[in-house]
Coordinates of C-alpha atoms and ligand atoms in Angstrom, one line a residue:
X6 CA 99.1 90.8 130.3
X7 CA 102.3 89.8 128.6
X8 CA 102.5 90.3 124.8
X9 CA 104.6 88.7 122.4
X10 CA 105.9 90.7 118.9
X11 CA 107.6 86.8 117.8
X12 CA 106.2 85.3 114.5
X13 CA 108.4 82.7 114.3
X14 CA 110.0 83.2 110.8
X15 CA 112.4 85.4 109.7
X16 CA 110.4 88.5 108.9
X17 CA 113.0 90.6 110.2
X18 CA 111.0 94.4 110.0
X19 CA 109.2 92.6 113.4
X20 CA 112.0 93.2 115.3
X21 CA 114.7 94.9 113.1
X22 CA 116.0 98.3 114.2
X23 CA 115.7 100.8 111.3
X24 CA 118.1 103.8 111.0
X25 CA 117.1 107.1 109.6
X26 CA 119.1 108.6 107.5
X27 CA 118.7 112.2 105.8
X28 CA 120.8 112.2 103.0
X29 CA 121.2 116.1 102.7
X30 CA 122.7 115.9 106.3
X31 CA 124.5 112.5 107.2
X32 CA 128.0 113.4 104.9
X33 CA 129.1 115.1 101.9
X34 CA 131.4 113.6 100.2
X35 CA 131.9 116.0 97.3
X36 CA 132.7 119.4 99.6
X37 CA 129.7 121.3 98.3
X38 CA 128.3 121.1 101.9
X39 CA 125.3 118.6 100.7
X40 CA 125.4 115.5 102.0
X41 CA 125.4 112.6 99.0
X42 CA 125.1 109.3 98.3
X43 CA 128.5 108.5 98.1
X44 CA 128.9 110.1 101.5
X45 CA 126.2 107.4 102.4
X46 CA 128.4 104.7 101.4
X47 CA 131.3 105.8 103.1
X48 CA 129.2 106.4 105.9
X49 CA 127.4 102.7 105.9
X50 CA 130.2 100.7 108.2
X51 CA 129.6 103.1 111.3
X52 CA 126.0 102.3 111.2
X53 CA 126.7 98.7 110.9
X54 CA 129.3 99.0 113.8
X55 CA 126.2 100.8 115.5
X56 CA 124.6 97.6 115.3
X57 CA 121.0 98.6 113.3
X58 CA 119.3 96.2 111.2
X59 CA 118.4 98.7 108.3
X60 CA 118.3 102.3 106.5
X61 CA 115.7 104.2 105.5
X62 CA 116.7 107.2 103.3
X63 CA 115.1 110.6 103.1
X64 CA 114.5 111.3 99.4
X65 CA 117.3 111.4 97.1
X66 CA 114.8 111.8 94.4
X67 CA 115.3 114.5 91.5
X68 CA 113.5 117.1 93.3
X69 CA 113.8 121.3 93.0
X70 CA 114.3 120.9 96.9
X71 CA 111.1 123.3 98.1
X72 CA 110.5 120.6 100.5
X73 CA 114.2 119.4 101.5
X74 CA 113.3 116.5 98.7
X75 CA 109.3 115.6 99.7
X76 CA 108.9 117.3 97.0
X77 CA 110.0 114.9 93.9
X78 CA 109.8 115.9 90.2
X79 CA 111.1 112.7 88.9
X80 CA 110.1 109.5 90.7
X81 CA 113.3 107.1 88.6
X82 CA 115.9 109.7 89.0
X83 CA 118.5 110.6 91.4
X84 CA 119.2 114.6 92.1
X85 CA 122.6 115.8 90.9
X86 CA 122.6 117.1 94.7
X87 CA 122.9 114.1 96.0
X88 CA 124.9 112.0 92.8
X89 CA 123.5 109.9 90.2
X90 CA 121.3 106.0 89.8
X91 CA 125.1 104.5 89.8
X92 CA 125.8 105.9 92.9
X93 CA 122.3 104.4 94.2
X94 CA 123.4 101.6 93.1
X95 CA 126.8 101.0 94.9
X96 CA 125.2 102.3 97.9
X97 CA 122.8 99.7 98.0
X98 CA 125.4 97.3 97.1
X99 CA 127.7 98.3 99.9
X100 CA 124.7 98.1 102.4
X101 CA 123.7 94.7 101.4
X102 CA 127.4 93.4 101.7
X103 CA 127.3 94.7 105.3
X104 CA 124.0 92.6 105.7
X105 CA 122.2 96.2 105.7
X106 CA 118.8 96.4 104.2
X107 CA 117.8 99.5 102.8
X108 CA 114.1 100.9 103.1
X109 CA 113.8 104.2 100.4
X110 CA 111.4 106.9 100.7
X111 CA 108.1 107.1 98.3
X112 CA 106.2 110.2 98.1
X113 CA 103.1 109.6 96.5
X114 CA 100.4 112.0 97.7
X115 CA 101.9 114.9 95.8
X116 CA 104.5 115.8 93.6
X117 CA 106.6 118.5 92.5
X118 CA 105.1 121.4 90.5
X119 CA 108.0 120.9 88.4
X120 CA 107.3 117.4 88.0
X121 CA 106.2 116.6 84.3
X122 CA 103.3 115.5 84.4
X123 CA 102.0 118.6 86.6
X124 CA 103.6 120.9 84.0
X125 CA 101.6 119.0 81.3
X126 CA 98.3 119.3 83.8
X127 CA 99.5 123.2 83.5
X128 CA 99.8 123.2 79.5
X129 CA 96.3 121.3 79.0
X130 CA 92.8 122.4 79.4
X131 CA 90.3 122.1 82.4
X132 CA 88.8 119.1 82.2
X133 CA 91.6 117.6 80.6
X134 CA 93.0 113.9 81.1
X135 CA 96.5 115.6 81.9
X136 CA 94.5 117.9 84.9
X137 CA 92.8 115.4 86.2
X138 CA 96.4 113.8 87.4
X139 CA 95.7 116.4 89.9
X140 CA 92.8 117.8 91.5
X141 CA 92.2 120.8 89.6
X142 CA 88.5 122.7 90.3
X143 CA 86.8 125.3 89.5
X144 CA 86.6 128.0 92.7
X145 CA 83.8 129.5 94.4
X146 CA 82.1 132.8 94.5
X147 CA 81.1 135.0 91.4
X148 CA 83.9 134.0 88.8
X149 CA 85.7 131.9 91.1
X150 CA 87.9 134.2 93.1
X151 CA 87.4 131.9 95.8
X152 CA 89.1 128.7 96.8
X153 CA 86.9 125.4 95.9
X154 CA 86.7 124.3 99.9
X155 CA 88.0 126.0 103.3
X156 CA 90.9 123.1 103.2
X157 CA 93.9 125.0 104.8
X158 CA 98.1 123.6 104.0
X159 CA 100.0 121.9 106.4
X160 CA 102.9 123.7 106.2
X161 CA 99.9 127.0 106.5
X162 CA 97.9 129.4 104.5
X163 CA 95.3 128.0 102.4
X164 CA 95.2 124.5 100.6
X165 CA 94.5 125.8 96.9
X166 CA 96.7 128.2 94.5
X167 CA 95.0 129.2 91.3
X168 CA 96.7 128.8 87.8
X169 CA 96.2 131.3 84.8
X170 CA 92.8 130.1 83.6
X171 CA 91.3 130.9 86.6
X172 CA 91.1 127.5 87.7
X173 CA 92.7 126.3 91.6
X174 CA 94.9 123.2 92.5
X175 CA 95.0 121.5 95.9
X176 CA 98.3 121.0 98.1
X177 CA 98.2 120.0 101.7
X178 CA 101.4 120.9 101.3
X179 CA 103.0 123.8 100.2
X180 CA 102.2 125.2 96.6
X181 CA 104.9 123.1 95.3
X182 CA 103.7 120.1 95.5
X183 CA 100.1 119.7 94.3
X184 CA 98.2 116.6 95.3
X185 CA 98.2 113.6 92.7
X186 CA 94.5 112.5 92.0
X187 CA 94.5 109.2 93.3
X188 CA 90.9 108.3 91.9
X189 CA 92.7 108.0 89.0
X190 CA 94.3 104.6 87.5
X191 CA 96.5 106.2 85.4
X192 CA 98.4 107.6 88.4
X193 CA 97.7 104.4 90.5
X194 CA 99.6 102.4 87.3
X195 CA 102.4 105.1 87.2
X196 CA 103.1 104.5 90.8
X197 CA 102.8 100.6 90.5
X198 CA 105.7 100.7 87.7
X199 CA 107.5 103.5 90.1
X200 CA 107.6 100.8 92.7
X201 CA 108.6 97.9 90.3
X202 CA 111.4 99.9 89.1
X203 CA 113.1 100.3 92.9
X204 CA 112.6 96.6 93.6
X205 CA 113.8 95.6 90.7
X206 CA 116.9 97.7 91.8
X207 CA 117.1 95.9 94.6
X208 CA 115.5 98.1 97.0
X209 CA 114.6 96.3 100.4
X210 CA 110.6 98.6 100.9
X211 CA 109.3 101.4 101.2
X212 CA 108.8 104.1 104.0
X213 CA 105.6 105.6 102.3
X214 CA 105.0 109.4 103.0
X215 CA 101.3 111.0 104.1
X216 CA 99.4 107.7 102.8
X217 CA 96.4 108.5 104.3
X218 CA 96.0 111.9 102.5
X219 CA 96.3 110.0 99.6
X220 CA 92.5 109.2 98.8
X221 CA 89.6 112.1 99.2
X222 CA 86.6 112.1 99.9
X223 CA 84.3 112.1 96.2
X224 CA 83.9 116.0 95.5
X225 CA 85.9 117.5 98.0
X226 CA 83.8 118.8 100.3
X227 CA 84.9 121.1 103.2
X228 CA 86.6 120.3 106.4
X229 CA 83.6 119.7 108.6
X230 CA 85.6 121.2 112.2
X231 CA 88.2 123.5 110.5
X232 CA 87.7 125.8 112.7
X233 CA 89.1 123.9 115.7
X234 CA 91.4 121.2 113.6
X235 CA 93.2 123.7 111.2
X236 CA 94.9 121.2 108.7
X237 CA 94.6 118.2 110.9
X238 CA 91.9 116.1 112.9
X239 CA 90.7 115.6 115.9
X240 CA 91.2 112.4 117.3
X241 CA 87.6 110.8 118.2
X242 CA 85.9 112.9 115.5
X243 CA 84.5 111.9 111.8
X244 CA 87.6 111.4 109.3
X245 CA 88.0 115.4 108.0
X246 CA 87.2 114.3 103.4
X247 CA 91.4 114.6 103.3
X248 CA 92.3 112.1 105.5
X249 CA 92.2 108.4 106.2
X250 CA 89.6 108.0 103.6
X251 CA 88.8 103.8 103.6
X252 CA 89.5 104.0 99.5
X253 CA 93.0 104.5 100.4
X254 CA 93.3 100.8 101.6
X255 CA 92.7 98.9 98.4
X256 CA 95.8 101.0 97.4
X257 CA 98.2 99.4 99.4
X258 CA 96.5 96.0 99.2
X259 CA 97.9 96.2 95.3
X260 CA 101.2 97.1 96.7
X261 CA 101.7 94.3 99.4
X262 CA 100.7 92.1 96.8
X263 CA 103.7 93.6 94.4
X264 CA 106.3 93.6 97.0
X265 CA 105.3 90.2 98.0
X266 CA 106.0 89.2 94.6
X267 CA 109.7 89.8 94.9
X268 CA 112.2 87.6 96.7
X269 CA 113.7 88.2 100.0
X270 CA 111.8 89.9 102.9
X271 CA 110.4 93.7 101.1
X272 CA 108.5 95.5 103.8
X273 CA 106.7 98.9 103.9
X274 CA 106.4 101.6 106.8
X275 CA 103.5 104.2 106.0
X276 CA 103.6 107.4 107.6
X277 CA 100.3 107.4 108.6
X278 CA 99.1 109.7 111.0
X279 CA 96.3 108.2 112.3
X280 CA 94.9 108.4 116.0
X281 CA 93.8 106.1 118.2
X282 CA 96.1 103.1 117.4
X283 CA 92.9 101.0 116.9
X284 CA 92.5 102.7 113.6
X285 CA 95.9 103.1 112.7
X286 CA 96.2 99.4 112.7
X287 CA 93.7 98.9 109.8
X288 CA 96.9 100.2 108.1
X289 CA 98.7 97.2 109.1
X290 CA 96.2 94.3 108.3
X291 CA 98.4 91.0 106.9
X292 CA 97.7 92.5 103.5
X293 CA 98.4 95.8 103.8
X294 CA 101.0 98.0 105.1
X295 CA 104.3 95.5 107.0
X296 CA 104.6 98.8 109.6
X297 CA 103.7 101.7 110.9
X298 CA 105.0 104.8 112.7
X299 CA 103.6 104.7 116.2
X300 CA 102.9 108.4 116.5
X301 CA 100.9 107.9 119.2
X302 CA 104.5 106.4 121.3
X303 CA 107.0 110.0 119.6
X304 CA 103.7 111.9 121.2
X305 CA 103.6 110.9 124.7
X306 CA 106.7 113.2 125.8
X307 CA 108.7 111.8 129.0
X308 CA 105.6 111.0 131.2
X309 CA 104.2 108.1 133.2
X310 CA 100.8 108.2 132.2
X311 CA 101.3 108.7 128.7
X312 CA 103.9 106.5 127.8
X313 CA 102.5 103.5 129.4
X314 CA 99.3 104.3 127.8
X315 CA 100.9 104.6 124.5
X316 CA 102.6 101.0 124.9
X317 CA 99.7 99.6 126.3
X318 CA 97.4 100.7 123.2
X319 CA 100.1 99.9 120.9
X320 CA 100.4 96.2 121.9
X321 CA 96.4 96.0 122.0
X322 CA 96.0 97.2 118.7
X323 CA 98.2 96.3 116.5
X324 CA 98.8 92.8 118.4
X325 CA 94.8 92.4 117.4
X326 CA 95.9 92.7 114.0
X327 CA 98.7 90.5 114.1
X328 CA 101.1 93.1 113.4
X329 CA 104.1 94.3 114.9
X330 CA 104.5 97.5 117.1
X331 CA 107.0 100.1 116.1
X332 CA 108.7 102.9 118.4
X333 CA 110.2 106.1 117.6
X334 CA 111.5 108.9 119.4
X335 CA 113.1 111.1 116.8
X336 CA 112.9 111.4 113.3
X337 CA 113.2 114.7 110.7
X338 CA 109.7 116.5 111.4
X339 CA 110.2 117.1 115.3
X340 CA 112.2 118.5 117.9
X341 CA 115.6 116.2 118.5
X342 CA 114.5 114.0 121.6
X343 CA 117.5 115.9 123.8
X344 CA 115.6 119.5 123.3
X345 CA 112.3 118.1 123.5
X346 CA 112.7 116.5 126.8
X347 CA 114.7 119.2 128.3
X348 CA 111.8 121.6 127.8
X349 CA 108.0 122.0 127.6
X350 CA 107.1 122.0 124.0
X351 CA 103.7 120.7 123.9
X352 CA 102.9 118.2 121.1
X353 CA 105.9 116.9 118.9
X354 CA 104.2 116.7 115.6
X355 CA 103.0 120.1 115.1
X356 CA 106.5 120.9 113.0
X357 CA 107.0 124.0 114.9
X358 CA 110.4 123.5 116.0
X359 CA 112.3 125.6 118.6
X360 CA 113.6 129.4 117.7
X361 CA 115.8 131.9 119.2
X362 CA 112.8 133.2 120.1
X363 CA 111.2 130.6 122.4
X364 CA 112.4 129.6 125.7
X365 CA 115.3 127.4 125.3
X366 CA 115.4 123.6 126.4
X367 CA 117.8 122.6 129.2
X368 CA 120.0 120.0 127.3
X369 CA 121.7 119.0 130.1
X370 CA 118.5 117.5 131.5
X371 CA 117.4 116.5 127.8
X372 CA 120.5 114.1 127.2
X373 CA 119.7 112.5 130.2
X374 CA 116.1 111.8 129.7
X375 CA 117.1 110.8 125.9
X376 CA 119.2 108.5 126.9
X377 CA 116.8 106.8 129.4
X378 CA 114.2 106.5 126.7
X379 CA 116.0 105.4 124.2
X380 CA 117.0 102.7 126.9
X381 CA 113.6 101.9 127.5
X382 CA 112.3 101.8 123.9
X383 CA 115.2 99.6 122.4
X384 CA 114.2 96.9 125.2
X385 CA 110.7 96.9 123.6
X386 CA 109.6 94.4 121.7
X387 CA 108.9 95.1 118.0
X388 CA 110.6 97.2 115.6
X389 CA 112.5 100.3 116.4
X390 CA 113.8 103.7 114.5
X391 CA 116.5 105.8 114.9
X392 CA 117.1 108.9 113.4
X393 CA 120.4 110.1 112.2
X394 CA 122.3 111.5 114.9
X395 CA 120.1 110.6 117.8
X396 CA 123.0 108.1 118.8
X397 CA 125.3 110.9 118.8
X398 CA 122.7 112.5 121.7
X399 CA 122.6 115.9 119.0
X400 CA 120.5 118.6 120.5
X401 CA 117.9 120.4 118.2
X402 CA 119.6 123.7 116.9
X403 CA 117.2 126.2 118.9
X404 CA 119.2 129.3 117.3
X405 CA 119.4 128.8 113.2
X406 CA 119.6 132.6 111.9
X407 CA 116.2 133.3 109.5
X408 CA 118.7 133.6 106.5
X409 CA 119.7 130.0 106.6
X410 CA 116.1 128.8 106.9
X411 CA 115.0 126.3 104.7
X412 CA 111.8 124.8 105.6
X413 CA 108.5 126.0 103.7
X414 CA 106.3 126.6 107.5
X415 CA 108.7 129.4 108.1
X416 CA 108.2 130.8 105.0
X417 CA 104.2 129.8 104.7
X418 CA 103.6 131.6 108.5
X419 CA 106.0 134.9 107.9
X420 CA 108.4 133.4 110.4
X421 CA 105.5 132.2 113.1
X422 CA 106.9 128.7 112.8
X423 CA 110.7 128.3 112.5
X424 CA 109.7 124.7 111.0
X425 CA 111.9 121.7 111.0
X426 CA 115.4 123.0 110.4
X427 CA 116.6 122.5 113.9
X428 CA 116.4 118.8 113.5
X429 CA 117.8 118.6 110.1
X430 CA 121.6 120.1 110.8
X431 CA 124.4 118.2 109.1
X432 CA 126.1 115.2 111.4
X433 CA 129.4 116.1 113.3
X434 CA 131.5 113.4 112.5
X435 CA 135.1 114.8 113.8
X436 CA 135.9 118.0 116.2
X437 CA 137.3 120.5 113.7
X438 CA 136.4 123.1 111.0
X439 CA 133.2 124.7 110.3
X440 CA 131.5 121.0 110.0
X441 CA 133.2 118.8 112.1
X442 CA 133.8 116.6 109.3
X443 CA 130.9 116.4 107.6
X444 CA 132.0 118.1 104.4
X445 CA 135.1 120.0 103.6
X446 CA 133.1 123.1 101.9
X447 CA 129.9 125.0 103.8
X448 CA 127.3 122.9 105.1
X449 CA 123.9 123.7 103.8
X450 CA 123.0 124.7 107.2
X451 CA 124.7 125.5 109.9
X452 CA 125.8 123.6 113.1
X453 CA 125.4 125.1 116.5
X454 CA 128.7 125.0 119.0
X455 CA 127.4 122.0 120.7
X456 CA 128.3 120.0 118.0
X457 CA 132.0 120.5 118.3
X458 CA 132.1 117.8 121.0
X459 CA 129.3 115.2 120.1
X460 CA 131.3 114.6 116.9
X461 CA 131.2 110.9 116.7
X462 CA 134.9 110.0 116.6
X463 CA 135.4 111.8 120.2
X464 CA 132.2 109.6 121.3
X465 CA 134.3 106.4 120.0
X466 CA 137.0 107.6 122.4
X467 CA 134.4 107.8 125.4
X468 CA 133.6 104.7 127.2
X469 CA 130.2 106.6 128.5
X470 CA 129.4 108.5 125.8
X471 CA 125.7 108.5 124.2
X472 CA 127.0 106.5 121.0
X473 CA 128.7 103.4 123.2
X474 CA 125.5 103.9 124.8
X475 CA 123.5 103.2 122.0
X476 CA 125.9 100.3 120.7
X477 CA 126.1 98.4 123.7
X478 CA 122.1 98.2 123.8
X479 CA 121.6 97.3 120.3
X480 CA 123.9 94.6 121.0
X481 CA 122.0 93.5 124.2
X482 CA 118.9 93.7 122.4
X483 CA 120.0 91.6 119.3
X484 CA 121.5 89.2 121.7
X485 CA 119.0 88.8 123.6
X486 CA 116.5 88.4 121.4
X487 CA 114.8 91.4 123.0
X488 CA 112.7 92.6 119.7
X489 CA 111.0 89.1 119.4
X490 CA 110.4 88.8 122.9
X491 CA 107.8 89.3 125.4
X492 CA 106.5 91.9 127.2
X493 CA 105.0 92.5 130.6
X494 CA 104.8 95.1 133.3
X495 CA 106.3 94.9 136.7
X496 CA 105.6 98.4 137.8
X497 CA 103.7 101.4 137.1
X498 CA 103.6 103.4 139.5
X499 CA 106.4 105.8 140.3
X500 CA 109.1 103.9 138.3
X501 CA 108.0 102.1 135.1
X502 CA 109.3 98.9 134.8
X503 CA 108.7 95.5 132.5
X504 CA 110.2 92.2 132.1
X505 CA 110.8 91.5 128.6
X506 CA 112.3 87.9 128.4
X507 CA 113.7 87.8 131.7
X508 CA 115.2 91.2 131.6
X509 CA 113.5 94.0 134.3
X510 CA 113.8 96.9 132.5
X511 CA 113.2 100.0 134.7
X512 CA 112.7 103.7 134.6
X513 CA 112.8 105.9 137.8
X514 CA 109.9 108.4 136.9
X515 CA 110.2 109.4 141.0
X516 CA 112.1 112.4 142.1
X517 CA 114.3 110.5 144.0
X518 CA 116.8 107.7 144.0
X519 CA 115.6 103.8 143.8
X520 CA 117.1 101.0 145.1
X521 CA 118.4 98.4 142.7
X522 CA 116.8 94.9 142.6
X523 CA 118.9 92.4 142.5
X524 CA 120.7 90.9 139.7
X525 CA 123.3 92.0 136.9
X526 CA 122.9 95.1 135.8
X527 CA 123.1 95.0 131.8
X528 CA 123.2 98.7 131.0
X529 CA 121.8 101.6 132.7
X530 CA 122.0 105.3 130.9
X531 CA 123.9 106.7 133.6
X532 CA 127.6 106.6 134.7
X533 CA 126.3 105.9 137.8
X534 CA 126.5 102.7 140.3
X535 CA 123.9 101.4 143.2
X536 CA 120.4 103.3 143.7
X537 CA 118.7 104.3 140.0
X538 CA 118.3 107.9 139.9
X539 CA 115.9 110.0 138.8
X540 CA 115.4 109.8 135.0
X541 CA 117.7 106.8 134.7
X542 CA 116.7 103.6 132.9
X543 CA 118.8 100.3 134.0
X544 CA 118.4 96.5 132.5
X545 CA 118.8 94.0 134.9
X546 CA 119.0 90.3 134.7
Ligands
GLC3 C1 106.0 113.9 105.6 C2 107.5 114.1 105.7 C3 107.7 115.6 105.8 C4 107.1 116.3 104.5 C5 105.7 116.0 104.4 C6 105.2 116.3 103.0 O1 105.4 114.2 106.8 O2 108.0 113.4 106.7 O3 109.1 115.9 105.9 O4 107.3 117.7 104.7 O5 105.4 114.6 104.5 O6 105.7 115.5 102.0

């Protein structure tokens, strides 16, 4: 079966490598020890030396920061963390002089409780236009002590808070960020102009957050399996009335049709969480959605079986619908790659993160099996992700003291889940002082000792260091063509190989060493030379 991700026209979020960045973390420029927009900008030309395609930024978004950001209380404003709309502005500028596109964040399911129009929601009456921005109910039992449904929060701890009157507003979230209503046009119109107003910036998409929590099911009735699903869903199972309701598709339908109303290429990425791939790709139809996150590729761990059922699925479904695949290892709601795969963590989504507490990952073997995947991913076709400091082969921070914690699951579980810090830690950039050049004050959060060394001027100096490793692949792939190019397996059973254009690419799954087919050796994620070895990914041509 060989597959091909090729259109044939320039419609580069087919094949484009996308890089994550998180603005609180990549660099401060302004020494409060928050990373910032103009540390962004001064940041761009290393990621365009690193050879990606585009940038995706974490909200920057006027925000009282419950949710690092996700959690946005004015949709046209930048924070005064982070700088101001003329900073925005000279970012995106710099990036498109570099020929880097620039995909923003859009969180649209839910906004701040500070946001105004939840504030007005507050101020008006039940039953109110202003409420019903929201979903605001009246709760169960005798005078409504009770919570409307059994719908419990993502982050942990029930899905409703009740306000003054007596009535209860939903978050899948955390309290802070109640769930826009969107059954309503008003809030389907102020989004529409939200859009408008980044692409008339200049803004190159969207990465959408949690799009299919967006529509509910009419009357929010409880989550059928609870019980056994918590917050989530079980794949195979009836849609739970919060998620991946098929209202939510005439949504971004509207959208497409908006971006594809501006000049140049504007693509969107939704975060949708949606399992198998077969349904995920109805998010990805020609009028809807450009891309999608393939969770179901960050979920399969370092395995065989897995991964190459994750790739074969991918190509099958979303090749049905004529739409790209995308891959992604890392990004800022799991454990960094290097931690995950040097440990047995179970499923990557679940937020939970790694604590002092819980065993600790073996890094050592980690890096190596990072390296390899990321190898093996940026030789598939379609488009690819990075996030921030995955090319620097960062660890998670297993060891963040409870004081510096920041994300709301710690706080929502009393400390059951450390939550998504560990993943978040400001960029070493170079060896010294209490950041390694990320700001010159106190980072918001600490960086473990391991960073000293990964900073990424002592990687420069490293001919095998995880960052040439990373550079010399992007440049492989983008000269060979390797994200528009065909894909077929040569072997599945021991390594895991493919040819993609006339390149084998090949990943020794085995315990021990492999002998090297003929050819030139392109790369390989070792130092090594001759036989592969275990956990070593090598192109060959
Ligand atoms: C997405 C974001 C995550 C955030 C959540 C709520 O999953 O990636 O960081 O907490 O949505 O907005």
């Amino acid at each position: 079966m060989a597959h091909s991700a090729a259109a044939g026209s320039g419609e580069w979020w087919r094949s484009g490598v996308i890089y994550q960045v998180y603005p609180r973390s990549f660099r401060d420029s302004g020494g409060d020890g928050m990373g910032d927009l103009k540390g962004i900008t001064l940041g761009l030309a290393k990621l365009k030396e690193l050879g990606v395609d585009a940038v995706w930024l974490s909200p920057f978004y006027r925000s009282p920061q419950k949710d690092a950001g996700y959690d946005v209380s004015d949709y046209r404003d930048v924070d005064p963390l982070f700088g101001t709309l003329a900073d925005f502005d000279q970012m995106l500028e710099a990036a498109h002089q570099l020929g880097l596109r620039v995909m923003i964040d859009l969180v649209p399911n839910h906004s701040s409780d500070q946001h105004e129009w939840f504030r007005k929601a507050l101020a008006a009456k039940p039953g109110s236009p202003e409420r019903d921005y929201y979903h605001f109910k009246d709760g169960r039992g005798q005078d409504g002590e009770l919570p409307p449904n059994n719908w419990v929060s993502m982050f942990g701890g029930p899905a409703w808070t009740r306000v003054e009157d007596g009535q209860w507003y939903c978050h899948l979230f955390d309290s802070s960020q109640p769930d826009l209503n969107w059954a309503n046009t008003v809030v389907q119109e102020e989004f529409e102009d939200i859009l408008r107003f980044w692409l008339d910036r200049g803004v190159d998409g969207f990465r959408v957050d949690q799009p299919h929590a967006m529509a509910k099911a009419t009357g929010l009735p409880d989550h059928p399996y609870v019980e056994e699903a918590g917050a989530g869903f079980i794949e195979g199972r009836e849609a739970p009335p919060m998620w991946f309701q098929d209202e939510v598709h005439e949504i971004f339908r509207r959208w497409r049709k908006i971006l594809d109303s501006y000049p140049g290429d504007r693509a969107m990425c939704g975060e949708a969480y949606v399992l198998p791939l077969s349904e995920m790709a109805k998010w990805v139809r020609p009028d809807e959605f450009h891309q999608t996150f393939n969770f179901r590729f960050l979920d399969a761990g370092w395995e065989l079986a897995p991964l190459k059922a994750a790739i074969d699925e991918s190509f099958e479904s979303f090749g049905a619908v004529g739409a790209p695949s995308t891959w992604v290892l890392n990004n800022h709601d799991v454990i960094r790659s290097v931690s995950r795969f040097g440990g047995d963590y179970g499923r990557t989504t679940a937020s939970d993160g790694i604590g002092p507490e819980n065993p600790q990952p073996d890094n050592e073997l980690g890096l190596a099996k990072a390296r390899a995947a990321a190898l093996f991913m940026l030789a598939l076709p379609g488009a690819a992700y990075v996030y921030q400091g995955e090319e620097l082969g960062l660890p998670e921070h297993t060891t963040i003291s409870p004081e510096h914690r920041q994300d709301p699951t710690f706080f929502r579980t009393g400390g059951k889940r450390v939550g998504r810090d560990g993943c978040r830690v400001p960029l070493p950039w170079i060896q010294g002082g209490e950041s390694n050049g990320f700001s010159t004050g106190s980072p918001w959060l600490p960086q473990p000792d391991s960073y000293a060394e990964l900073a990424r001027a002592s990687q420069e100096a490293k001919l095998d260091s995880t960052l040439n490793l990373y550079k010399k692949a992007l440049a492989l792939r983008a000269k060979l063509a390797l994200g528009s190019g065909s894909f077929a397996w040569t072997a599945t059973d021991g390594p895991l190989a493919f040819n993609n254009s006339g390149v084998q690419v090949i990943h020794n799954f085995l315990d021990t060493p492999l002998p090297l087919p003929a050819g030139d050796v392109l790369i390989r994620s070792t130092a090594g030379e001759g036989d592969i070895a275990p956990n070593e990914t090598v192109w060959i041509r």
